[in-house]
PDB file of C-alpha atoms and ligand atoms in Angstrom:
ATOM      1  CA  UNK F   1       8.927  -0.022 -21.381  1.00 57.00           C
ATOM      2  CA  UNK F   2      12.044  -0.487 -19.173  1.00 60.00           C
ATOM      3  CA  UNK F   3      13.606  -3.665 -19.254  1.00 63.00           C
ATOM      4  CA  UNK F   4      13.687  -5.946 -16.010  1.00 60.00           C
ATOM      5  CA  UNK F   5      16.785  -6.235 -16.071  1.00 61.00           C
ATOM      6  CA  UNK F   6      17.200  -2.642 -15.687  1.00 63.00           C
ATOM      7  CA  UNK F   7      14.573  -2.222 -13.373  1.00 62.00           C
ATOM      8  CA  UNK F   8      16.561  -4.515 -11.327  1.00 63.00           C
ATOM      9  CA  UNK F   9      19.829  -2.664 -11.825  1.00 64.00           C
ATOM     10  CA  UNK F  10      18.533   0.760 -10.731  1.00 64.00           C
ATOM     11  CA  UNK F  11      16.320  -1.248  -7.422  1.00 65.00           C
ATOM     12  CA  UNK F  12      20.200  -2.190  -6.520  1.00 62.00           C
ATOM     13  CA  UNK F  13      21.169   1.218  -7.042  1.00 63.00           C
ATOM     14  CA  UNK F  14      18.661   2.514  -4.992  1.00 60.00           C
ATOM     15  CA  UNK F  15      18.731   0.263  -2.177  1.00 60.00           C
ATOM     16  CA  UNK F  16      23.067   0.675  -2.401  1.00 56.00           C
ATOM     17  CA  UNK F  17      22.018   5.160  -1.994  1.00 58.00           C
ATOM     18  CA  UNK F  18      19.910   4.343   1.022  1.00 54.00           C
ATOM     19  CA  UNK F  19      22.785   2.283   2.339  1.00 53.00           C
ATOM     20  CA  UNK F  20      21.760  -1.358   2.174  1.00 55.00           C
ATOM     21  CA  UNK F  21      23.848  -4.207   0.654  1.00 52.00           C
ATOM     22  CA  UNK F  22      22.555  -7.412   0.951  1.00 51.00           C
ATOM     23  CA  UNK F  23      19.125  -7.308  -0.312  1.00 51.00           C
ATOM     24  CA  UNK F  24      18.366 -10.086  -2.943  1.00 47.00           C
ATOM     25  CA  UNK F  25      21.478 -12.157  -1.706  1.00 46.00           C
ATOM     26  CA  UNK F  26      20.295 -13.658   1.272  1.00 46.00           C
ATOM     27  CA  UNK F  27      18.053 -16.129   0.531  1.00 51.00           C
ATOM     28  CA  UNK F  28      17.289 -15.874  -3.172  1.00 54.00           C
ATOM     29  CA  UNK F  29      20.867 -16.139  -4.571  1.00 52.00           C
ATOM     30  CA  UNK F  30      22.017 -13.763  -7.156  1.00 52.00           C
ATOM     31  CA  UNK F  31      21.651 -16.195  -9.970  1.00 54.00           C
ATOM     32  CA  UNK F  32      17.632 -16.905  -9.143  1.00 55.00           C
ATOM     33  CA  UNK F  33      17.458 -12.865  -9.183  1.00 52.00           C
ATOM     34  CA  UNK F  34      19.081 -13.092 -12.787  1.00 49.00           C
ATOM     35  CA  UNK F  35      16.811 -16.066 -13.797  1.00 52.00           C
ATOM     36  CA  UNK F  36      13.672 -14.365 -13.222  1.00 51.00           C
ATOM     37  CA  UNK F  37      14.744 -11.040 -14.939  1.00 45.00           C
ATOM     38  CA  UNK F  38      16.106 -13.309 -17.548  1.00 46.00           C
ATOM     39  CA  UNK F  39      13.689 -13.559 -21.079  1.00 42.00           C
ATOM     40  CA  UNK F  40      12.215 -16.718 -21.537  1.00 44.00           C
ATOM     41  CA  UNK F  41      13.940 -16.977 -24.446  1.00 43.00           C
ATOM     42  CA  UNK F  42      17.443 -17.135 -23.188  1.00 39.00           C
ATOM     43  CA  UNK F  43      18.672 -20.289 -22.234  1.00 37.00           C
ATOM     44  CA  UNK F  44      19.640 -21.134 -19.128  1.00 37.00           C
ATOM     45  CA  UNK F  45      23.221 -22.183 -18.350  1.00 35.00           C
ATOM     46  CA  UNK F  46      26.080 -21.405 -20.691  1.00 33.00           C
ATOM     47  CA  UNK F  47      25.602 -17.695 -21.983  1.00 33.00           C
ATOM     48  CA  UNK F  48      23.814 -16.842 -18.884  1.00 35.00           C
ATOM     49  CA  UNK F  49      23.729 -13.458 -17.147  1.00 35.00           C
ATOM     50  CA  UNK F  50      26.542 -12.424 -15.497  1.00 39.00           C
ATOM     51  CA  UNK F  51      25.222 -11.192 -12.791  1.00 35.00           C
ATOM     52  CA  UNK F  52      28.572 -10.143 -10.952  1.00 39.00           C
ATOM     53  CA  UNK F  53      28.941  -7.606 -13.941  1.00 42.00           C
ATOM     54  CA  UNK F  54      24.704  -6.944 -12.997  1.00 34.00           C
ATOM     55  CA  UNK F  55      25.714  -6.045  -9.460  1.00 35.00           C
ATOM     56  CA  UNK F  56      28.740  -4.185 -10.209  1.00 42.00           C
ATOM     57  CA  UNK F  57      27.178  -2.206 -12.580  1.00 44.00           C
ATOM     58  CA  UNK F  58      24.820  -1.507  -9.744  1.00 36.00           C
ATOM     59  CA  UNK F  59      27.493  -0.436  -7.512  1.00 37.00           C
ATOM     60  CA  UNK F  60      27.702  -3.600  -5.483  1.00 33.00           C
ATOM     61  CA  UNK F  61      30.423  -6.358  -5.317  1.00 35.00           C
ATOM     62  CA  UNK F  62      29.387  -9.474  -6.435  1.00 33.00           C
ATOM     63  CA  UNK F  63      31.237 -12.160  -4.246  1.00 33.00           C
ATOM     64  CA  UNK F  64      29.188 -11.130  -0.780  1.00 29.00           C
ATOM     65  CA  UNK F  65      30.544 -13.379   1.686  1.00 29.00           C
ATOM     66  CA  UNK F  66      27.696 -15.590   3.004  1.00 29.00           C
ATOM     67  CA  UNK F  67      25.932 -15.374  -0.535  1.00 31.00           C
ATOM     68  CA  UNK F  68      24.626 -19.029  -1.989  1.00 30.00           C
ATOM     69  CA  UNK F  69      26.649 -20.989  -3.980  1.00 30.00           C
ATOM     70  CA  UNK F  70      25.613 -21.342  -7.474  1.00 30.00           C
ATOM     71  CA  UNK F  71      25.422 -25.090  -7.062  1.00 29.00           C
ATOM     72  CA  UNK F  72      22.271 -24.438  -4.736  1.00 26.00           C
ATOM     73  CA  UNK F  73      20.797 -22.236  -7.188  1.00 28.00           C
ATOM     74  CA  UNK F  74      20.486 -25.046  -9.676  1.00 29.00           C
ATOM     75  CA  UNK F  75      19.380 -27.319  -7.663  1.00 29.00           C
ATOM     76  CA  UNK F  76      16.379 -25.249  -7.283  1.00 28.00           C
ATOM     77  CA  UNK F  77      16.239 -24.099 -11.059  1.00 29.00           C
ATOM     78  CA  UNK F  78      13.737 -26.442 -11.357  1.00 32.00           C
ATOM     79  CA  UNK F  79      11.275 -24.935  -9.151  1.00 35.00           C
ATOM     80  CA  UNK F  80       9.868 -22.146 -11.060  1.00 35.00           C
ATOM     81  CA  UNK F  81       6.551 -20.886 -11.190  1.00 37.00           C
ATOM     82  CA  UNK F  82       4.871 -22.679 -14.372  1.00 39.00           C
ATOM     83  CA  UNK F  83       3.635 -20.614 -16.724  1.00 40.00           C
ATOM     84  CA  UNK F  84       0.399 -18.672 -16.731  1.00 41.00           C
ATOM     85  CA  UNK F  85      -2.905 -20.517 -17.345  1.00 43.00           C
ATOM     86  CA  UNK F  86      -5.037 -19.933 -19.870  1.00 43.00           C
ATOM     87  CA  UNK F  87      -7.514 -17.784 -18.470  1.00 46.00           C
ATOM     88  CA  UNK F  88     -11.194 -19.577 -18.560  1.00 48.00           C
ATOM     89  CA  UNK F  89     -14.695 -18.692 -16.987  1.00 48.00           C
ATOM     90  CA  UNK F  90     -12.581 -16.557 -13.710  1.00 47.00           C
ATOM     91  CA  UNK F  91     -12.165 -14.142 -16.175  1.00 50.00           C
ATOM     92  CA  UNK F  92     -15.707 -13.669 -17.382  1.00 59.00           C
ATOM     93  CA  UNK F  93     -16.785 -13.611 -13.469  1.00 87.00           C
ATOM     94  CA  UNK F  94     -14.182 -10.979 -12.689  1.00 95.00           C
ATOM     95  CA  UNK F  95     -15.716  -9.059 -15.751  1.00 94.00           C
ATOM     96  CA  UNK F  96     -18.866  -9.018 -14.666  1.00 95.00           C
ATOM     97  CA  UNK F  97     -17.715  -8.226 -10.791  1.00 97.00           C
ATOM     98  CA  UNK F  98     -15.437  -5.296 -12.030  1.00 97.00           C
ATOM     99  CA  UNK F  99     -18.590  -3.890 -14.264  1.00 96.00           C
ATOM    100  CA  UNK F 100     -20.491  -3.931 -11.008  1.00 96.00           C
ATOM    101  CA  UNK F 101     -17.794  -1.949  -9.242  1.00 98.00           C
ATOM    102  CA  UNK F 102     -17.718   0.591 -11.902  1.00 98.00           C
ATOM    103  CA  UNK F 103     -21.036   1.307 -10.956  1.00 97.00           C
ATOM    104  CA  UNK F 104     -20.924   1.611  -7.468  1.00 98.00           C
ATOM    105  CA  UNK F 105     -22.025   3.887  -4.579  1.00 98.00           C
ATOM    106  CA  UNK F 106     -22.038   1.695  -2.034  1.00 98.00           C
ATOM    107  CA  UNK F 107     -19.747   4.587   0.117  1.00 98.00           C
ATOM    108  CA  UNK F 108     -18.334   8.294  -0.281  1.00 98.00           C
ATOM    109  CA  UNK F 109     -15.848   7.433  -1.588  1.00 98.00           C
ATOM    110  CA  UNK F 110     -17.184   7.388  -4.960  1.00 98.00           C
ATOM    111  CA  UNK F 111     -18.324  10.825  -5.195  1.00 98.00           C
ATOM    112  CA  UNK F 112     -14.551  12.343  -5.627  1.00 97.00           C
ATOM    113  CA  UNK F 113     -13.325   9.165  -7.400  1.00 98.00           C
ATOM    114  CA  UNK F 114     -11.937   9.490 -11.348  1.00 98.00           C
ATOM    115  CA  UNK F 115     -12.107   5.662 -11.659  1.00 98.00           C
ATOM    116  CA  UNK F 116     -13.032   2.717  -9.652  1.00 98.00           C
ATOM    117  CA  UNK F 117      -9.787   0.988  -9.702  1.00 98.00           C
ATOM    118  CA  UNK F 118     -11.214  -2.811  -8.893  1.00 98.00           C
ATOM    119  CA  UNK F 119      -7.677  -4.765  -9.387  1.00 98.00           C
ATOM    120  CA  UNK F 120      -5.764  -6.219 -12.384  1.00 98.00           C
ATOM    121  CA  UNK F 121      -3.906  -9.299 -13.789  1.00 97.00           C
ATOM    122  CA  UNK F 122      -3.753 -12.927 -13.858  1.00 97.00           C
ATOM    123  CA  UNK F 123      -7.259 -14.221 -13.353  1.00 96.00           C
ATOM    124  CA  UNK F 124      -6.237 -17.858 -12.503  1.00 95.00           C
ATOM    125  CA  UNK F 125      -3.483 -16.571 -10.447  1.00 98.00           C
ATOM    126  CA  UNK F 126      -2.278 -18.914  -7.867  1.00 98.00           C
ATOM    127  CA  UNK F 127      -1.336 -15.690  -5.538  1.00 98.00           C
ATOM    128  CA  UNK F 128      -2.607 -12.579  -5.262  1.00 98.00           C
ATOM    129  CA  UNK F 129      -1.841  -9.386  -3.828  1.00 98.00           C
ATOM    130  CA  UNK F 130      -4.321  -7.055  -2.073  1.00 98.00           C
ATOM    131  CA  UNK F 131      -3.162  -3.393  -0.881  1.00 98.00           C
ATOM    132  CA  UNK F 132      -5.179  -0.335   1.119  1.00 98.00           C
ATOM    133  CA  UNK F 133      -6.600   1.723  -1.307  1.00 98.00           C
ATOM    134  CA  UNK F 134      -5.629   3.804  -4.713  1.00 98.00           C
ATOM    135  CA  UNK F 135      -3.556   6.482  -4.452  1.00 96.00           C
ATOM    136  CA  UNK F 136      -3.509   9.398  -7.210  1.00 96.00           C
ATOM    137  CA  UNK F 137      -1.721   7.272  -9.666  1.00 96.00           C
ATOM    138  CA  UNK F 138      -4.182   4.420  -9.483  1.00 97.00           C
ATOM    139  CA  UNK F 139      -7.207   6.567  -9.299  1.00 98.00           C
ATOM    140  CA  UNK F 140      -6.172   8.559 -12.747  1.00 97.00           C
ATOM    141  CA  UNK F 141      -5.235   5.273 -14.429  1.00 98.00           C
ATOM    142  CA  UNK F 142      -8.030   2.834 -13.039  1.00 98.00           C
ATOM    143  CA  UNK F 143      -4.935   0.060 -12.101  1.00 98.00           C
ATOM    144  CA  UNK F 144      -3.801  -0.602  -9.339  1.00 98.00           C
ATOM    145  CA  UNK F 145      -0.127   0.618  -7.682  1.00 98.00           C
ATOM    146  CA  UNK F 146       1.380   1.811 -10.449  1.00 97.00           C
ATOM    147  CA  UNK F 147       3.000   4.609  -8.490  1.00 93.00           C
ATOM    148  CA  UNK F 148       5.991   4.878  -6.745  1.00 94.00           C
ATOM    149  CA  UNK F 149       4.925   1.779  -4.426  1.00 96.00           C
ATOM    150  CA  UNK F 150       3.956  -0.280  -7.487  1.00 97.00           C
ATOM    151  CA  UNK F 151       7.068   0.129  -8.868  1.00 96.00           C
ATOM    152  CA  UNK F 152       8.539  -1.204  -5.465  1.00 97.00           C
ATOM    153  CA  UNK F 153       5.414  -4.158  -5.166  1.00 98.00           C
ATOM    154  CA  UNK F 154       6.716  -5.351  -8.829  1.00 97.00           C
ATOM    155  CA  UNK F 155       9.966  -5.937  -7.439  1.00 97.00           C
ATOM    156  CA  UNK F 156       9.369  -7.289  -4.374  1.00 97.00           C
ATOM    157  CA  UNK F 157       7.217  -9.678  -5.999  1.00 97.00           C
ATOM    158  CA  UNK F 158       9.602 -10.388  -9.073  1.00 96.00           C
ATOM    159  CA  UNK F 159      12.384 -11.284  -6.214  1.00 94.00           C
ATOM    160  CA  UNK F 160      10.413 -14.257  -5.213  1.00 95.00           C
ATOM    161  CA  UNK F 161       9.440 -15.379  -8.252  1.00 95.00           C
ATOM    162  CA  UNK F 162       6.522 -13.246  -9.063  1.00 96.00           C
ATOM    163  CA  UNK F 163       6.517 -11.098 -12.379  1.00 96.00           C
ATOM    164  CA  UNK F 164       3.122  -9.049 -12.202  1.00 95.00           C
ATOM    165  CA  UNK F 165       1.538 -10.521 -15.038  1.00 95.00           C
ATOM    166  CA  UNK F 166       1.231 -14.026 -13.171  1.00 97.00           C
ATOM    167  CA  UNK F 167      -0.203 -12.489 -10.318  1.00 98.00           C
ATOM    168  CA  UNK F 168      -3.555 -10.671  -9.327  1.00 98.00           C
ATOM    169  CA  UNK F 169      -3.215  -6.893  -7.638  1.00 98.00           C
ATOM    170  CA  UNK F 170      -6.000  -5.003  -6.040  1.00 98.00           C
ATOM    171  CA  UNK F 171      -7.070  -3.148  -2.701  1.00 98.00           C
ATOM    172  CA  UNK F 172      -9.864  -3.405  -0.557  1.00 98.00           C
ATOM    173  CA  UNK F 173     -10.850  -0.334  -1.145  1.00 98.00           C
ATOM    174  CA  UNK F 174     -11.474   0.178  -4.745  1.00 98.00           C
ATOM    175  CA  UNK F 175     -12.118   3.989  -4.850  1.00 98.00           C
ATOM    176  CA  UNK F 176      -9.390   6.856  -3.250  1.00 98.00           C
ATOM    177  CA  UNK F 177     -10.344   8.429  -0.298  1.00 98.00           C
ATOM    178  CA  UNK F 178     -10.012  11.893  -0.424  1.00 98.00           C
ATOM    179  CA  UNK F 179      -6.156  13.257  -0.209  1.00 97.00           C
ATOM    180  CA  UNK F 180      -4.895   9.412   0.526  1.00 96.00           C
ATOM    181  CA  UNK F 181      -6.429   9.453   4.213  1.00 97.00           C
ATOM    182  CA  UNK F 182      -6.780   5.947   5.946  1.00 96.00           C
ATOM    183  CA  UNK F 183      -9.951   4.193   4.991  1.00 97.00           C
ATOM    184  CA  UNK F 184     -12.516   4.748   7.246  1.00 97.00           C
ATOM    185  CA  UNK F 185     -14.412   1.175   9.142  1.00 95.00           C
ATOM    186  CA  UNK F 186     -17.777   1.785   7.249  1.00 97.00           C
ATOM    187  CA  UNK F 187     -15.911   2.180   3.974  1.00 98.00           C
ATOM    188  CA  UNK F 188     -14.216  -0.928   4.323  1.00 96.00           C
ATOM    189  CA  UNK F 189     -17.313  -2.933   5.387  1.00 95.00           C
ATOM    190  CA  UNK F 190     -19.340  -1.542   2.237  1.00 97.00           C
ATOM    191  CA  UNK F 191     -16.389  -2.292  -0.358  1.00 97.00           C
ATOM    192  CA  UNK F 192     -15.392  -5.412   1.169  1.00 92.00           C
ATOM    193  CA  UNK F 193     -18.225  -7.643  -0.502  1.00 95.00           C
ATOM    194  CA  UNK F 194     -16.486  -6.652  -3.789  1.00 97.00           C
ATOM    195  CA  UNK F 195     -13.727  -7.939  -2.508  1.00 97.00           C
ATOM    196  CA  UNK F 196     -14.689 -11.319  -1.191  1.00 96.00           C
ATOM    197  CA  UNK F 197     -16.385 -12.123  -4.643  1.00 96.00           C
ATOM    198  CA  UNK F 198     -13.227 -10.678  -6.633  1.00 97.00           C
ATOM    199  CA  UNK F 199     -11.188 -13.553  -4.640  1.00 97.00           C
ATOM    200  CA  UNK F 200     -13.887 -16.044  -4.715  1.00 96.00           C
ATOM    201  CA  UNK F 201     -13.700 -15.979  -8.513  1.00 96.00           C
ATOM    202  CA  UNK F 202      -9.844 -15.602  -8.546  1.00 97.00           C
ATOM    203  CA  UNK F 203      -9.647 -18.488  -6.231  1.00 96.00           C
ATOM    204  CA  UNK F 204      -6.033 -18.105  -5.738  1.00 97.00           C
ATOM    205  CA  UNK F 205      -3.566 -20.994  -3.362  1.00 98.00           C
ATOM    206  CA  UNK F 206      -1.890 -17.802  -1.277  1.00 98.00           C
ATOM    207  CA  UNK F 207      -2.895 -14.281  -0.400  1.00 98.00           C
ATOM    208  CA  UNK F 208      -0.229 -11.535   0.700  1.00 98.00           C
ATOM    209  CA  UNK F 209      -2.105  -8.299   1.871  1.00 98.00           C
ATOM    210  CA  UNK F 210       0.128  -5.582   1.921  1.00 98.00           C
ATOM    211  CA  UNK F 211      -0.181  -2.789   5.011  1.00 97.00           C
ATOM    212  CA  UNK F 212      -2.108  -2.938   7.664  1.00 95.00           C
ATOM    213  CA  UNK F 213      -5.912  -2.241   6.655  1.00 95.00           C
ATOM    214  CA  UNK F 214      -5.431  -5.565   3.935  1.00 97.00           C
ATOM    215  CA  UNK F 215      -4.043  -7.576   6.666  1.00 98.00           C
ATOM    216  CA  UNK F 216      -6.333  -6.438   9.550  1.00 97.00           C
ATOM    217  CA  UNK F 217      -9.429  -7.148   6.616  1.00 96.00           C
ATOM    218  CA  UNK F 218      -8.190 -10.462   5.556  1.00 97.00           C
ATOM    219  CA  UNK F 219      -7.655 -11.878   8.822  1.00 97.00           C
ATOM    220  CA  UNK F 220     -10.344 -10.360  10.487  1.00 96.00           C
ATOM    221  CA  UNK F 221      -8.020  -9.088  13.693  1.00 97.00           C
ATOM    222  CA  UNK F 222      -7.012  -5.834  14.828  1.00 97.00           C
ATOM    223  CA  UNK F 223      -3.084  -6.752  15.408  1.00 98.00           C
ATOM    224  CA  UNK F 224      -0.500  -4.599  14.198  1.00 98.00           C
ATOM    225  CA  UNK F 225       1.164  -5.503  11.431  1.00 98.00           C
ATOM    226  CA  UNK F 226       4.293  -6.514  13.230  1.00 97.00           C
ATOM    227  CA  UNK F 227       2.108  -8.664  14.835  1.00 98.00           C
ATOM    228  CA  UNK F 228       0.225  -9.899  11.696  1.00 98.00           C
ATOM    229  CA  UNK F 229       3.310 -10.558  10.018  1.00 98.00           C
ATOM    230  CA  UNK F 230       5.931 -13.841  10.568  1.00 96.00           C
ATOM    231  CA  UNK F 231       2.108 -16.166  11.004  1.00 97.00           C
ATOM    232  CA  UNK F 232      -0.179 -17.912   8.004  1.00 98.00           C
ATOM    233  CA  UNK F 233      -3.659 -17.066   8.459  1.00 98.00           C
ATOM    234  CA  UNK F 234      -6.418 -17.928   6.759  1.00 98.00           C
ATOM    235  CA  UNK F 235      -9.181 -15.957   4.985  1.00 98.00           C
ATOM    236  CA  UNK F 236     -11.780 -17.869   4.076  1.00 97.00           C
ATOM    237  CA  UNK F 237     -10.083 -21.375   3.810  1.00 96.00           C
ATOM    238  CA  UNK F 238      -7.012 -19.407   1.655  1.00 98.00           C
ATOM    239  CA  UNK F 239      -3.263 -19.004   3.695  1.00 98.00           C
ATOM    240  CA  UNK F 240      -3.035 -15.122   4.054  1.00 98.00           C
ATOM    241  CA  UNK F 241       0.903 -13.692   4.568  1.00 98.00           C
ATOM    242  CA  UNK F 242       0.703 -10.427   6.036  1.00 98.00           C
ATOM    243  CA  UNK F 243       3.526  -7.674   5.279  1.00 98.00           C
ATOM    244  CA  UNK F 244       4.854  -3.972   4.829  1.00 98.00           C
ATOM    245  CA  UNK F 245       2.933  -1.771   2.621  1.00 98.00           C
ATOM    246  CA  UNK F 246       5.531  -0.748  -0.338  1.00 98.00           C
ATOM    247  CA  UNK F 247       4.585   3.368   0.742  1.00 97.00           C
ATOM    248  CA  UNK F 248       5.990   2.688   4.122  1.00 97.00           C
ATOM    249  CA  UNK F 249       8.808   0.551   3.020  1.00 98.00           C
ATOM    250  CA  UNK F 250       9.866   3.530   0.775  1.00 97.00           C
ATOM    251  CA  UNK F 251       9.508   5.679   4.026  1.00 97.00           C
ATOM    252  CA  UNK F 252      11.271   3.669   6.528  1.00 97.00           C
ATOM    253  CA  UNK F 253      14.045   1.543   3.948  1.00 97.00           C
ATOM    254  CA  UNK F 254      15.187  -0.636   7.043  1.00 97.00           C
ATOM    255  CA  UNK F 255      11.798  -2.414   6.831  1.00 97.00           C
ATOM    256  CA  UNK F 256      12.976  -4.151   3.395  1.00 97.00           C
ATOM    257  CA  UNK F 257      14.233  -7.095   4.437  1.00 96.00           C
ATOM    258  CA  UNK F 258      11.988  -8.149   6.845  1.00 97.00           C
ATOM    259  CA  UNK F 259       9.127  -7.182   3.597  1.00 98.00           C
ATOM    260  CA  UNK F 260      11.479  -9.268   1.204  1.00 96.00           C
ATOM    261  CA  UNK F 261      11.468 -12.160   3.610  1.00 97.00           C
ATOM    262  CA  UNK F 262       7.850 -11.803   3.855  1.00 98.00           C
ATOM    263  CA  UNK F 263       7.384 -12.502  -0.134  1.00 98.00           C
ATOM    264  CA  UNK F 264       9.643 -15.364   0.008  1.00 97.00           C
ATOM    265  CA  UNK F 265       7.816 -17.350   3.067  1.00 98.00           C
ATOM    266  CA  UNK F 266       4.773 -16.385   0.818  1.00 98.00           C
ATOM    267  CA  UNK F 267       6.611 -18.002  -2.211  1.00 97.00           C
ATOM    268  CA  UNK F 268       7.582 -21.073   0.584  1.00 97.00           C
ATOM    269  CA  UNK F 269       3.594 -21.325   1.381  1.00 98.00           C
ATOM    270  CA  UNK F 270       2.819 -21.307  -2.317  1.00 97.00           C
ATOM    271  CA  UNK F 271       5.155 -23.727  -2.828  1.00 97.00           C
ATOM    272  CA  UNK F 272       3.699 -25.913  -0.295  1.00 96.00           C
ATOM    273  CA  UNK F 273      -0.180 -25.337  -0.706  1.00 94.00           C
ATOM    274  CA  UNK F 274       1.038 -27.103  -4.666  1.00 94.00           C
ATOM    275  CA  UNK F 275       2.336 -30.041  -3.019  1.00 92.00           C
ATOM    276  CA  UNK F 276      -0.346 -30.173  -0.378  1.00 86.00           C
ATOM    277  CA  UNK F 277       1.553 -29.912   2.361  1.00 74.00           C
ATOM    278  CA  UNK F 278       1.851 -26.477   4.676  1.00 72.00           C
ATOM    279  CA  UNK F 279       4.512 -24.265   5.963  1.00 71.00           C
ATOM    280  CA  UNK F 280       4.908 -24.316   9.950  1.00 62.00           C
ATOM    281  CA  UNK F 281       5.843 -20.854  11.724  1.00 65.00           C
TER     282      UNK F 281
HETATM  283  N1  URA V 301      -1.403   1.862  -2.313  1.00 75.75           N
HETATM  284  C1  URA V 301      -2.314   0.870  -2.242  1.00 75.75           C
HETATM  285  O1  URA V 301      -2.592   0.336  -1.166  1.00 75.75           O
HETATM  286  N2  URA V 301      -2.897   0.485  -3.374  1.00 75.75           N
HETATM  287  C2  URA V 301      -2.612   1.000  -4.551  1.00 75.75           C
HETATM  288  O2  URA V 301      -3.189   0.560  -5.543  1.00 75.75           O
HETATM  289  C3  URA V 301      -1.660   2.032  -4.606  1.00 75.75           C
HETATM  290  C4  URA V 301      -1.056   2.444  -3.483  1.00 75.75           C
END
């Protein structure tokens, strides 16, 4: 398995070839990038990362003018996520929900289907993630984006404080439609009941659909997603954060930002929802 750290290194790399240079240093500061790649078992502090030497081995200076001092970032060391819950009875409902799935025929979509891929990770997860549809990838393995876009997802979601294993990831459709084609209305009314149960059980404090279909389904408008995005809607009584699907992102590059501030305001609403308070926009 590639190391974080790593998988950071080459996402700086890669966003350096396609020409950007200030991704990661705007509002999360370099050393809250480092801290969540760091292991758990390195101490904070003295013996840190370095992460000039993380960006320059990346290709990218370290001292960006306009970059946060490291004063700020510990100031706000103290705000991250707590560690995973113990997962409890949410699990055993999601069990029985994704053994229901497995089994379904609900649509067409499950004729040309390898696997139902109904979503994966944290069950108690205070925010989850819900995308389009599997792709090839998905639909081979039965989990959700681990392609190309997963890969970008993980980041995304580690740069505001997410590492995939505290979160919950799945679509609203949870078979492929043929050759990746949109999902069709009917498809997305039949599979959506498995999705309203799936976050039922999860229960989580924040949603963040990714792409258009997820944010069109979750808040139950027909916007575009530039319109969608930037607001806090609700689905169902939970804030929703609508944003770039990771496919298009790794289409059209320029979008990353605007994607990256997405997953921080989603962080900002999380962050909120725990103290009871909200986010205005
Ligand atoms: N795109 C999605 O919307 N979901 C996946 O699981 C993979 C790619």
């Amino acid at each position: 398995m590639i190391p974080d750290r790593e998988l950071l290194r080459r996402f700086l790399r890669q966003r350096l070839d396609l020409g950007e240079t200030e991704l990661f240093l705007e509002s999360l500061t370099p050393e809250e990038a480092l801290a969540l790649v760091r292991p758990a078992s390195e101490p904070r502090g003295a013996g840190a990362l370095d992460w000039r030497a993380v960006l320059s081995d990346a290709g990218i200076g370290g001292d960006r003018p306009g970059g946060a001092s490291p004063s700020r970032a510990a100031a706000r060391q103290g705000s991250a996520p707590p560690a995973p819950a113990e997962p409890s009875g949410a699990r055993i409902d999601l069990r029985v929900l994704a053994a229901e799935a497995a089994g379904c025929t609900r649509c067409r979509l499950h004729e040309g289907r390898r696997n139902v891929v109904f979503g994966e990770g944290n069950p108690e997860a205070e925010l989850v993630v819900v995308g389009e549809a599997p792709g090839g990838e998905e639909d081979r393995t039965g989990r959700p984006f681990v392609g190309p876009a997963g890969k970008l997802l993980d980041l995304l979601l580690l740069s505001a404080g997410f590492p995939r294993d505290r979160v919950y990831i799945c679509n609203v459709l949870k078979c492929r439609p043929p050759n990746n084609r949109d999902p069709q209305r009917d498809e997305v009314e039949r599979c959506s009941e498995h999705l309203h149960r799936q976050l039922e059980a999860i229960a989580p404090r924040v949603l963040v659909a990714v792409g258009k279909f997820a944010a069109q389904t979750l808040a139950g408008s027909e916007e575009s997603i530039g319109k969608l995005r930037g607001r806090v809607h609700t689905y169902r009584g939970t804030p929703m954060i609508a944003t770039y699907h990771p496919a298009f992102l790794l289409r059209s590059p320029q979008w990353m930002r605007a994607a990256w501030k997405d997953f921080q305001f989603a962080r900002e609403v999380l962050e909120a929802q725990r103290s009871g308070g909200s986010v205005a926009r």
